[in-house]
């Protein structure tokens, strides 16, 4: 009987790489939104309606930090999934925590819904759903030994 020093990796489904690639693109779009938010200067903010200007002026640092954690954790976590690395899970947990903090601020501590209307709740809920799914996917992939 011949034994090898390394065990064969379990078969990873064909859908895993395309799905994680799409989710990486989703998170890269979020990173672009974060960069755009950070690069807005006073002259650009001044062109917005007064209610939106107030939202930008009242945007606390801790929400900016949560936004950064959400997008950077999401991008790096998706890269880790594509590379089949177990460190995807803590990064995606960080991302989900950032999304929850942002969403809490938007829904309960600012008047963003009043300014943008009830349809403004759709995107944060979608982001929250995707972040939760990504964390679940990384746990599931780790439990199936798809990640190393």
JSON list of N, CA and C in Angstrom, two decimals, residues 10 18 45 59 62 68 87 99 109-110 141:
[
{"chain": "A", "resi": 10, "resn": "UNK", "atom": "N", "xyz": [-10.51, 18.12, -0.84]},
{"chain": "A", "resi": 10, "resn": "UNK", "atom": "CA", "xyz": [-11.86, 17.78, -1.30]},
{"chain": "A", "resi": 10, "resn": "UNK", "atom": "C", "xyz": [-12.19, 18.55, -2.58]},
{"chain": "A", "resi": 18, "resn": "UNK", "atom": "N", "xyz": [-16.43, 31.25, -9.60]},
{"chain": "A", "resi": 18, "resn": "UNK", "atom": "CA", "xyz": [-17.19, 32.34, -10.23]},
{"chain": "A", "resi": 18, "resn": "UNK", "atom": "C", "xyz": [-18.01, 33.15, -9.22]},
{"chain": "A", "resi": 45, "resn": "UNK", "atom": "N", "xyz": [-19.25, 68.90, -1.81]},
{"chain": "A", "resi": 45, "resn": "UNK", "atom": "CA", "xyz": [-20.36, 68.77, -0.86]},
{"chain": "A", "resi": 45, "resn": "UNK", "atom": "C", "xyz": [-21.30, 69.96, -1.00]},
{"chain": "A", "resi": 59, "resn": "UNK", "atom": "N", "xyz": [-21.49, 63.22, 9.61]},
{"chain": "A", "resi": 59, "resn": "UNK", "atom": "CA", "xyz": [-21.02, 61.84, 9.48]},
{"chain": "A", "resi": 59, "resn": "UNK", "atom": "C", "xyz": [-19.88, 61.62, 10.48]},
{"chain": "A", "resi": 62, "resn": "UNK", "atom": "N", "xyz": [-16.51, 57.42, 13.71]},
{"chain": "A", "resi": 62, "resn": "UNK", "atom": "CA", "xyz": [-16.68, 55.99, 13.98]},
{"chain": "A", "resi": 62, "resn": "UNK", "atom": "C", "xyz": [-17.46, 55.29, 12.88]},
{"chain": "A", "resi": 68, "resn": "UNK", "atom": "N", "xyz": [-14.92, 51.74, 6.45]},
{"chain": "A", "resi": 68, "resn": "UNK", "atom": "CA", "xyz": [-13.62, 51.22, 6.02]},
{"chain": "A", "resi": 68, "resn": "UNK", "atom": "C", "xyz": [-13.48, 49.74, 6.35]},
{"chain": "A", "resi": 87, "resn": "UNK", "atom": "N", "xyz": [-8.30, 32.44, 6.49]},
{"chain": "A", "resi": 87, "resn": "UNK", "atom": "CA", "xyz": [-8.38, 33.78, 7.06]},
{"chain": "A", "resi": 87, "resn": "UNK", "atom": "C", "xyz": [-9.48, 34.62, 6.41]},
{"chain": "A", "resi": 99, "resn": "UNK", "atom": "N", "xyz": [-20.63, 46.62, 8.45]},
{"chain": "A", "resi": 99, "resn": "UNK", "atom": "CA", "xyz": [-21.92, 46.85, 7.78]},
{"chain": "A", "resi": 99, "resn": "UNK", "atom": "C", "xyz": [-23.03, 47.05, 8.80]},
{"chain": "A", "resi": 109, "resn": "UNK", "atom": "N", "xyz": [-29.69, 56.59, 13.72]},
{"chain": "A", "resi": 109, "resn": "UNK", "atom": "CA", "xyz": [-28.97, 57.72, 14.30]},
{"chain": "A", "resi": 109, "resn": "UNK", "atom": "C", "xyz": [-28.83, 58.90, 13.34]},
{"chain": "A", "resi": 110, "resn": "UNK", "atom": "N", "xyz": [-29.26, 58.73, 12.12]},
{"chain": "A", "resi": 110, "resn": "UNK", "atom": "CA", "xyz": [-29.23, 59.84, 11.17]},
{"chain": "A", "resi": 110, "resn": "UNK", "atom": "C", "xyz": [-30.60, 59.93, 10.52]},
{"chain": "A", "resi": 141, "resn": "UNK", "atom": "N", "xyz": [-17.47, 26.83, 3.70]},
{"chain": "A", "resi": 141, "resn": "UNK", "atom": "CA", "xyz": [-16.31, 26.38, 2.94]},
{"chain": "A", "resi": 141, "resn": "UNK", "atom": "C", "xyz": [-15.22, 25.84, 3.87]}
]
